Amino acid sequence: MTTEKKLTGKIARERIRLMETPRPPAGLIEGFKSLGDASGIVSDILDELGITGAVAATTLRPTIAGKCIVGPALTVRNIVQREHPYETAKAHVNKMAEFEAHNLALPGDVVVIDGVAGVSNMGGISAQTGKRQGEAGAIVHGGIRDISHSRSVDYPLWSSEVTPVTGKSRIETVEINGDIEIAGIRVSPGDIVLADDTGVCFIPRGRAEEVLALCLAKSQAEDRKVRIIVEGASVADLPTNA
């Protein structure tokens, strides 16, 4: 059932492509979560299927070590404002609207921002709002700030930059829940996001069940290989196809 959302007024309704992020099939998110910190396994399967979807943690760095999140993508696209930032700052103009994404978020969603470099696309108050909304976390291709704040409320982010420079007078949000591009990868609303210490994987929602089935099989094979190593098998006897 679709839940009606009251817009905050920061972004025109026509810029919101979908009022609700497409929901994954029952059990899909739980299945990916059961893999643990498995971006490596997911990346391998995406390779086997010819899907481009993995981004290294050197490009999108986690703010909280040891976190692993899985959820459907709620997408945001930001661009640079035309006006000079000092003029907009003096006039208190703020065209950022990731709070509208928080307003639309359902528990477990992952906010994914196609952002602006060199400035913050999400700060501490925004992160705390996302935590309050039940979001799993956020992926930001661009800058973020106030990471001690987001850490204190246990809201994990992965970002390409950390900066004190505000985006409020520099950024305009032009679309929510449309297709975006993150580090050269197309991400659509409802695509599955898996992020851990090693990197971030974007799994097209139409292929997610296929990807999960292959990931589960590969994970089981790797678990068997680990057991063999622990049991003391010689290196020559170790399986090489796991």
PDB file of C-alpha atoms in Angstrom:
ATOM      1  CA  MET A   1       0.000   0.000   0.000  1.00  0.00           C
ATOM      2  CA  THR A   2       1.354   3.410  -0.944  1.00  0.00           C
ATOM      3  CA  THR A   3       1.809   5.805   1.943  1.00  0.00           C
ATOM      4  CA  GLU A   4       1.019   9.466   1.253  1.00  0.00           C
ATOM      5  CA  LYS A   5       3.934  11.778   2.029  1.00  0.00           C
ATOM      6  CA  LYS A   6       3.656  15.482   2.779  1.00  0.00           C
ATOM      7  CA  LEU A   7       6.305  17.416   0.885  1.00  0.00           C
ATOM      8  CA  THR A   8       8.520  19.756   2.861  1.00  0.00           C
ATOM      9  CA  GLY A   9       8.415  22.413   0.137  1.00  0.00           C
ATOM     10  CA  LYS A  10      12.175  22.500  -0.545  1.00  0.00           C
ATOM     11  CA  ILE A  11      11.818  20.842  -3.938  1.00  0.00           C
ATOM     12  CA  ALA A  12       9.021  21.026  -6.477  1.00  0.00           C
ATOM     13  CA  ARG A  13       6.872  17.912  -6.817  1.00  0.00           C
ATOM     14  CA  GLU A  14       7.799  17.594 -10.511  1.00  0.00           C
ATOM     15  CA  ARG A  15      11.414  16.934  -9.504  1.00  0.00           C
ATOM     16  CA  ILE A  16      10.422  13.820  -7.557  1.00  0.00           C
ATOM     17  CA  ARG A  17      10.190  10.992 -10.085  1.00  0.00           C
ATOM     18  CA  LEU A  18       8.793   8.398  -7.669  1.00  0.00           C
ATOM     19  CA  MET A  19       7.075   9.140  -4.379  1.00  0.00           C
ATOM     20  CA  GLU A  20       8.048   5.679  -3.100  1.00  0.00           C
ATOM     21  CA  THR A  21      11.216   3.732  -3.794  1.00  0.00           C
ATOM     22  CA  PRO A  22      10.455   0.382  -5.490  1.00  0.00           C
ATOM     23  CA  ARG A  23      10.387  -2.344  -2.865  1.00  0.00           C
ATOM     24  CA  PRO A  24      12.435  -5.535  -3.206  1.00  0.00           C
ATOM     25  CA  PRO A  25      10.826  -8.992  -3.191  1.00  0.00           C
ATOM     26  CA  ALA A  26      10.263 -10.525   0.218  1.00  0.00           C
ATOM     27  CA  GLY A  27      13.407 -12.061   1.675  1.00  0.00           C
ATOM     28  CA  LEU A  28      15.816 -10.462  -0.803  1.00  0.00           C
ATOM     29  CA  ILE A  29      17.382  -7.936   1.590  1.00  0.00           C
ATOM     30  CA  GLU A  30      17.631 -10.560   4.319  1.00  0.00           C
ATOM     31  CA  GLY A  31      19.350 -12.891   1.843  1.00  0.00           C
ATOM     32  CA  PHE A  32      22.021 -10.343   0.994  1.00  0.00           C
ATOM     33  CA  LYS A  33      22.450  -9.483   4.675  1.00  0.00           C
ATOM     34  CA  SER A  34      23.095 -13.144   5.441  1.00  0.00           C
ATOM     35  CA  LEU A  35      26.237 -12.914   3.299  1.00  0.00           C
ATOM     36  CA  GLY A  36      27.838 -10.491   5.773  1.00  0.00           C
ATOM     37  CA  ASP A  37      30.564  -8.166   4.514  1.00  0.00           C
ATOM     38  CA  ALA A  38      30.446  -9.701   1.066  1.00  0.00           C
ATOM     39  CA  SER A  39      31.193  -6.906  -1.404  1.00  0.00           C
ATOM     40  CA  GLY A  40      33.997  -9.058  -2.808  1.00  0.00           C
ATOM     41  CA  ILE A  41      31.657 -11.976  -3.466  1.00  0.00           C
ATOM     42  CA  VAL A  42      29.009  -9.692  -4.960  1.00  0.00           C
ATOM     43  CA  SER A  43      31.628  -8.000  -7.155  1.00  0.00           C
ATOM     44  CA  ASP A  44      32.781 -11.400  -8.459  1.00  0.00           C
ATOM     45  CA  ILE A  45      29.230 -12.427  -9.350  1.00  0.00           C
ATOM     46  CA  LEU A  46      28.540  -9.092 -11.036  1.00  0.00           C
ATOM     47  CA  ASP A  47      31.677  -9.712 -13.130  1.00  0.00           C
ATOM     48  CA  GLU A  48      30.475 -13.195 -14.085  1.00  0.00           C
ATOM     49  CA  LEU A  49      27.127 -11.766 -15.189  1.00  0.00           C
ATOM     50  CA  GLY A  50      28.663  -8.865 -17.089  1.00  0.00           C
ATOM     51  CA  ILE A  51      27.182  -6.242 -14.764  1.00  0.00           C
ATOM     52  CA  THR A  52      29.159  -3.121 -13.837  1.00  0.00           C
ATOM     53  CA  GLY A  53      28.325  -2.337 -10.241  1.00  0.00           C
ATOM     54  CA  ALA A  54      31.267  -2.371  -7.802  1.00  0.00           C
ATOM     55  CA  VAL A  55      33.081   0.700  -6.443  1.00  0.00           C
ATOM     56  CA  ALA A  56      36.208   0.433  -4.281  1.00  0.00           C
ATOM     57  CA  ALA A  57      36.348   1.789  -0.736  1.00  0.00           C
ATOM     58  CA  THR A  58      39.257   3.950  -1.856  1.00  0.00           C
ATOM     59  CA  THR A  59      36.692   5.832  -3.969  1.00  0.00           C
ATOM     60  CA  LEU A  60      33.718   5.658  -1.587  1.00  0.00           C
ATOM     61  CA  ARG A  61      35.194   5.571   1.908  1.00  0.00           C
ATOM     62  CA  PRO A  62      33.183   4.397   4.916  1.00  0.00           C
ATOM     63  CA  THR A  63      32.825   6.671   7.938  1.00  0.00           C
ATOM     64  CA  ILE A  64      32.209   3.845  10.426  1.00  0.00           C
ATOM     65  CA  ALA A  65      34.548   0.855  10.282  1.00  0.00           C
ATOM     66  CA  GLY A  66      32.973  -2.577  10.374  1.00  0.00           C
ATOM     67  CA  LYS A  67      29.569  -1.525   9.098  1.00  0.00           C
ATOM     68  CA  CYS A  68      27.772  -3.505   6.404  1.00  0.00           C
ATOM     69  CA  ILE A  69      24.474  -2.232   5.022  1.00  0.00           C
ATOM     70  CA  VAL A  70      22.015  -3.575   2.469  1.00  0.00           C
ATOM     71  CA  GLY A  71      18.909  -1.827   1.158  1.00  0.00           C
ATOM     72  CA  PRO A  72      17.071  -0.361  -1.825  1.00  0.00           C
ATOM     73  CA  ALA A  73      18.482   2.847  -3.286  1.00  0.00           C
ATOM     74  CA  LEU A  74      16.604   6.124  -2.795  1.00  0.00           C
ATOM     75  CA  THR A  75      18.388   8.378  -5.268  1.00  0.00           C
ATOM     76  CA  VAL A  76      19.217  12.098  -5.205  1.00  0.00           C
ATOM     77  CA  ARG A  77      20.912  14.208  -7.889  1.00  0.00           C
ATOM     78  CA  ASN A  78      22.654  17.471  -7.012  1.00  0.00           C
ATOM     79  CA  ILE A  79      24.251  20.062  -9.280  1.00  0.00           C
ATOM     80  CA  VAL A  80      26.153  23.290  -8.694  1.00  0.00           C
ATOM     81  CA  GLN A  81      24.019  26.416  -8.286  1.00  0.00           C
ATOM     82  CA  ARG A  82      24.453  29.134 -10.927  1.00  0.00           C
ATOM     83  CA  GLU A  83      24.657  31.914  -8.353  1.00  0.00           C
ATOM     84  CA  HIS A  84      27.873  32.842  -6.551  1.00  0.00           C
ATOM     85  CA  PRO A  85      27.925  31.014  -3.183  1.00  0.00           C
ATOM     86  CA  TYR A  86      28.759  34.150  -1.197  1.00  0.00           C
ATOM     87  CA  GLU A  87      25.711  35.913  -2.598  1.00  0.00           C
ATOM     88  CA  THR A  88      23.421  32.978  -1.875  1.00  0.00           C
ATOM     89  CA  ALA A  89      24.951  32.555   1.599  1.00  0.00           C
ATOM     90  CA  LYS A  90      24.341  36.230   2.377  1.00  0.00           C
ATOM     91  CA  ALA A  91      20.731  35.860   1.202  1.00  0.00           C
ATOM     92  CA  HIS A  92      20.338  32.527   3.106  1.00  0.00           C
ATOM     93  CA  VAL A  93      19.371  30.699  -0.091  1.00  0.00           C
ATOM     94  CA  ASN A  94      19.346  26.918   0.331  1.00  0.00           C
ATOM     95  CA  LYS A  95      18.406  24.778  -2.666  1.00  0.00           C
ATOM     96  CA  MET A  96      19.572  21.477  -1.206  1.00  0.00           C
ATOM     97  CA  ALA A  97      16.754  18.990  -0.752  1.00  0.00           C
ATOM     98  CA  GLU A  98      18.111  15.704   0.545  1.00  0.00           C
ATOM     99  CA  PHE A  99      15.688  16.264   3.433  1.00  0.00           C
ATOM    100  CA  GLU A 100      12.918  15.575   0.921  1.00  0.00           C
ATOM    101  CA  ALA A 101      14.560  12.203   0.342  1.00  0.00           C
ATOM    102  CA  HIS A 102      14.519  11.586   4.100  1.00  0.00           C
ATOM    103  CA  ASN A 103      10.845  12.572   4.063  1.00  0.00           C
ATOM    104  CA  LEU A 104      10.130   9.915   1.407  1.00  0.00           C
ATOM    105  CA  ALA A 105      12.360   7.240   2.949  1.00  0.00           C
ATOM    106  CA  LEU A 106      10.986   3.976   4.242  1.00  0.00           C
ATOM    107  CA  PRO A 107      12.827   1.927   6.872  1.00  0.00           C
ATOM    108  CA  GLY A 108      15.836   0.192   5.373  1.00  0.00           C
ATOM    109  CA  ASP A 109      16.270   2.525   2.400  1.00  0.00           C
ATOM    110  CA  VAL A 110      19.773   3.664   1.434  1.00  0.00           C
ATOM    111  CA  VAL A 111      20.017   7.280   0.273  1.00  0.00           C
ATOM    112  CA  VAL A 112      22.358   7.432  -2.736  1.00  0.00           C
ATOM    113  CA  ILE A 113      23.486  10.922  -3.756  1.00  0.00           C
ATOM    114  CA  ASP A 114      25.004  11.839  -7.104  1.00  0.00           C
ATOM    115  CA  GLY A 115      26.625  14.855  -5.536  1.00  0.00           C
ATOM    116  CA  VAL A 116      28.922  17.814  -6.027  1.00  0.00           C
ATOM    117  CA  ALA A 117      32.656  17.589  -5.375  1.00  0.00           C
ATOM    118  CA  GLY A 118      34.419  19.877  -2.944  1.00  0.00           C
ATOM    119  CA  VAL A 119      31.394  20.697  -0.803  1.00  0.00           C
ATOM    120  CA  SER A 120      29.134  18.876   1.638  1.00  0.00           C
ATOM    121  CA  ASN A 121      26.109  17.092   0.214  1.00  0.00           C
ATOM    122  CA  MET A 122      25.080  15.734   3.631  1.00  0.00           C
ATOM    123  CA  GLY A 123      25.845  16.935   7.149  1.00  0.00           C
ATOM    124  CA  GLY A 124      25.194  15.809  10.684  1.00  0.00           C
ATOM    125  CA  ILE A 125      21.620  17.049  11.066  1.00  0.00           C
ATOM    126  CA  SER A 126      20.703  15.395   7.781  1.00  0.00           C
ATOM    127  CA  ALA A 127      22.343  12.144   8.886  1.00  0.00           C
ATOM    128  CA  GLN A 128      20.500  12.219  12.198  1.00  0.00           C
ATOM    129  CA  THR A 129      17.230  12.779  10.340  1.00  0.00           C
ATOM    130  CA  GLY A 130      17.988   9.782   8.144  1.00  0.00           C
ATOM    131  CA  LYS A 131      18.689   7.674  11.213  1.00  0.00           C
ATOM    132  CA  ARG A 132      15.378   8.781  12.746  1.00  0.00           C
ATOM    133  CA  GLN A 133      13.608   7.741   9.521  1.00  0.00           C
ATOM    134  CA  GLY A 134      15.057   4.242   9.794  1.00  0.00           C
ATOM    135  CA  GLU A 135      17.398   4.457   6.810  1.00  0.00           C
ATOM    136  CA  ALA A 136      20.228   1.935   6.599  1.00  0.00           C
ATOM    137  CA  GLY A 137      22.708   4.678   5.689  1.00  0.00           C
ATOM    138  CA  ALA A 138      23.848   6.749   2.714  1.00  0.00           C
ATOM    139  CA  ILE A 139      26.243   6.648  -0.230  1.00  0.00           C
ATOM    140  CA  VAL A 140      27.493  10.047  -1.425  1.00  0.00           C
ATOM    141  CA  HIS A 141      29.591  10.601  -4.528  1.00  0.00           C
ATOM    142  CA  GLY A 142      30.785  14.020  -3.403  1.00  0.00           C
ATOM    143  CA  GLY A 143      31.586  15.633  -0.092  1.00  0.00           C
ATOM    144  CA  ILE A 144      30.035  15.152   3.336  1.00  0.00           C
ATOM    145  CA  ARG A 145      30.756  16.791   6.683  1.00  0.00           C
ATOM    146  CA  ASP A 146      30.064  16.505  10.442  1.00  0.00           C
ATOM    147  CA  ILE A 147      31.131  12.874  10.458  1.00  0.00           C
ATOM    148  CA  SER A 148      31.547  12.835  14.239  1.00  0.00           C
ATOM    149  CA  HIS A 149      27.837  13.706  14.424  1.00  0.00           C
ATOM    150  CA  SER A 150      26.777  10.965  12.003  1.00  0.00           C
ATOM    151  CA  ARG A 151      28.999   8.478  13.848  1.00  0.00           C
ATOM    152  CA  SER A 152      27.469   9.464  17.188  1.00  0.00           C
ATOM    153  CA  VAL A 153      23.981   8.524  15.947  1.00  0.00           C
ATOM    154  CA  ASP A 154      25.297   5.348  14.246  1.00  0.00           C
ATOM    155  CA  TYR A 155      24.388   6.472  10.734  1.00  0.00           C
ATOM    156  CA  PRO A 156      26.977   5.006   8.318  1.00  0.00           C
ATOM    157  CA  LEU A 157      28.007   6.890   5.201  1.00  0.00           C
ATOM    158  CA  TRP A 158      30.300   6.105   2.299  1.00  0.00           C
ATOM    159  CA  SER A 159      31.602   9.189   0.489  1.00  0.00           C
ATOM    160  CA  SER A 160      34.243  10.279  -1.991  1.00  0.00           C
ATOM    161  CA  GLU A 161      35.211  13.342   0.088  1.00  0.00           C
ATOM    162  CA  VAL A 162      35.003  14.839   3.567  1.00  0.00           C
ATOM    163  CA  THR A 163      35.005  18.631   3.812  1.00  0.00           C
ATOM    164  CA  PRO A 164      33.859  21.409   6.162  1.00  0.00           C
ATOM    165  CA  VAL A 165      32.588  23.498   3.223  1.00  0.00           C
ATOM    166  CA  THR A 166      28.798  23.732   3.205  1.00  0.00           C
ATOM    167  CA  GLY A 167      26.746  22.873   0.167  1.00  0.00           C
ATOM    168  CA  LYS A 168      23.756  24.935   1.291  1.00  0.00           C
ATOM    169  CA  SER A 169      24.760  28.001  -0.728  1.00  0.00           C
ATOM    170  CA  ARG A 170      26.407  26.034  -3.537  1.00  0.00           C
ATOM    171  CA  ILE A 171      24.217  23.029  -4.406  1.00  0.00           C
ATOM    172  CA  GLU A 172      20.826  22.602  -6.012  1.00  0.00           C
ATOM    173  CA  THR A 173      18.930  19.319  -5.794  1.00  0.00           C
ATOM    174  CA  VAL A 174      17.358  18.770  -9.203  1.00  0.00           C
ATOM    175  CA  GLU A 175      15.935  15.260  -8.953  1.00  0.00           C
ATOM    176  CA  ILE A 176      14.886  12.651  -6.396  1.00  0.00           C
ATOM    177  CA  ASN A 177      14.239   9.000  -7.240  1.00  0.00           C
ATOM    178  CA  GLY A 178      15.445   9.233 -10.815  1.00  0.00           C
ATOM    179  CA  ASP A 179      18.388   7.526 -12.484  1.00  0.00           C
ATOM    180  CA  ILE A 180      21.787   8.796 -11.332  1.00  0.00           C
ATOM    181  CA  GLU A 181      25.457   7.984 -11.924  1.00  0.00           C
ATOM    182  CA  ILE A 182      27.861   7.040  -9.134  1.00  0.00           C
ATOM    183  CA  ALA A 183      31.529   6.652 -10.080  1.00  0.00           C
ATOM    184  CA  GLY A 184      30.526   5.758 -13.638  1.00  0.00           C
ATOM    185  CA  ILE A 185      27.801   3.324 -12.576  1.00  0.00           C
ATOM    186  CA  ARG A 186      24.135   3.917 -13.329  1.00  0.00           C
ATOM    187  CA  VAL A 187      21.948   3.554 -10.260  1.00  0.00           C
ATOM    188  CA  SER A 188      18.151   3.466 -10.436  1.00  0.00           C
ATOM    189  CA  PRO A 189      15.641   3.812  -7.589  1.00  0.00           C
ATOM    190  CA  GLY A 190      15.133   0.454  -5.919  1.00  0.00           C
ATOM    191  CA  ASP A 191      18.465  -1.019  -7.041  1.00  0.00           C
ATOM    192  CA  ILE A 192      20.036  -2.990  -4.213  1.00  0.00           C
ATOM    193  CA  VAL A 193      22.970  -1.383  -2.418  1.00  0.00           C
ATOM    194  CA  LEU A 194      25.466  -3.454  -0.429  1.00  0.00           C
ATOM    195  CA  ALA A 195      28.287  -1.563   1.262  1.00  0.00           C
ATOM    196  CA  ASP A 196      31.030  -2.661   3.644  1.00  0.00           C
ATOM    197  CA  ASP A 197      34.644  -1.853   4.525  1.00  0.00           C
ATOM    198  CA  THR A 198      35.865  -3.041   1.117  1.00  0.00           C
ATOM    199  CA  GLY A 199      33.517  -1.109  -1.130  1.00  0.00           C
ATOM    200  CA  VAL A 200      30.028  -0.512  -2.441  1.00  0.00           C
ATOM    201  CA  CYS A 201      28.064  -2.689  -4.863  1.00  0.00           C
ATOM    202  CA  PHE A 202      25.017  -1.542  -6.825  1.00  0.00           C
ATOM    203  CA  ILE A 203      22.864  -4.449  -8.000  1.00  0.00           C
ATOM    204  CA  PRO A 204      20.180  -3.744 -10.636  1.00  0.00           C
ATOM    205  CA  ARG A 205      16.855  -4.614  -9.046  1.00  0.00           C
ATOM    206  CA  GLY A 206      15.810  -6.670 -12.083  1.00  0.00           C
ATOM    207  CA  ARG A 207      18.834  -8.961 -11.638  1.00  0.00           C
ATOM    208  CA  ALA A 208      18.997  -8.967  -7.841  1.00  0.00           C
ATOM    209  CA  GLU A 209      17.412 -12.379  -7.243  1.00  0.00           C
ATOM    210  CA  GLU A 210      19.741 -13.972  -9.808  1.00  0.00           C
ATOM    211  CA  VAL A 211      22.751 -12.258  -8.231  1.00  0.00           C
ATOM    212  CA  LEU A 212      21.733 -13.344  -4.734  1.00  0.00           C
ATOM    213  CA  ALA A 213      21.351 -17.008  -5.697  1.00  0.00           C
ATOM    214  CA  LEU A 214      24.841 -17.082  -7.198  1.00  0.00           C
ATOM    215  CA  CYS A 215      26.310 -15.163  -4.258  1.00  0.00           C
ATOM    216  CA  LEU A 216      24.859 -17.639  -1.770  1.00  0.00           C
ATOM    217  CA  ALA A 217      26.369 -20.547  -3.694  1.00  0.00           C
ATOM    218  CA  LYS A 218      29.769 -18.838  -3.905  1.00  0.00           C
ATOM    219  CA  SER A 219      29.670 -17.949  -0.205  1.00  0.00           C
ATOM    220  CA  GLN A 220      28.976 -21.565   0.720  1.00  0.00           C
ATOM    221  CA  ALA A 221      31.880 -22.710  -1.469  1.00  0.00           C
ATOM    222  CA  GLU A 222      34.207 -20.216   0.195  1.00  0.00           C
ATOM    223  CA  ASP A 223      33.047 -21.328   3.638  1.00  0.00           C
ATOM    224  CA  ARG A 224      33.950 -24.915   2.708  1.00  0.00           C
ATOM    225  CA  LYS A 225      37.381 -23.786   1.560  1.00  0.00           C
ATOM    226  CA  VAL A 226      37.951 -21.972   4.861  1.00  0.00           C
ATOM    227  CA  ARG A 227      37.013 -25.105   6.810  1.00  0.00           C
ATOM    228  CA  ILE A 228      39.476 -27.143   4.774  1.00  0.00           C
ATOM    229  CA  ILE A 229      42.229 -24.628   5.522  1.00  0.00           C
ATOM    230  CA  VAL A 230      41.419 -24.666   9.248  1.00  0.00           C
ATOM    231  CA  GLU A 231      41.430 -28.464   9.241  1.00  0.00           C
ATOM    232  CA  GLY A 232      45.027 -28.406   8.000  1.00  0.00           C
ATOM    233  CA  ALA A 233      44.799 -29.460   4.356  1.00  0.00           C
ATOM    234  CA  SER A 234      47.969 -28.893   2.367  1.00  0.00           C
ATOM    235  CA  VAL A 235      48.069 -25.953  -0.009  1.00  0.00           C
ATOM    236  CA  ALA A 236      48.293 -28.343  -2.945  1.00  0.00           C
ATOM    237  CA  ASP A 237      44.988 -29.947  -1.902  1.00  0.00           C
ATOM    238  CA  LEU A 238      43.044 -26.728  -1.593  1.00  0.00           C
ATOM    239  CA  PRO A 239      40.213 -26.262  -4.125  1.00  0.00           C
ATOM    240  CA  THR A 240      40.934 -23.437  -6.553  1.00  0.00           C
ATOM    241  CA  ASN A 241      37.462 -22.857  -7.994  1.00  0.00           C
ATOM    242  CA  ALA A 242      35.769 -21.392  -4.865  1.00  0.00           C
TER     243      ALA A 242
END
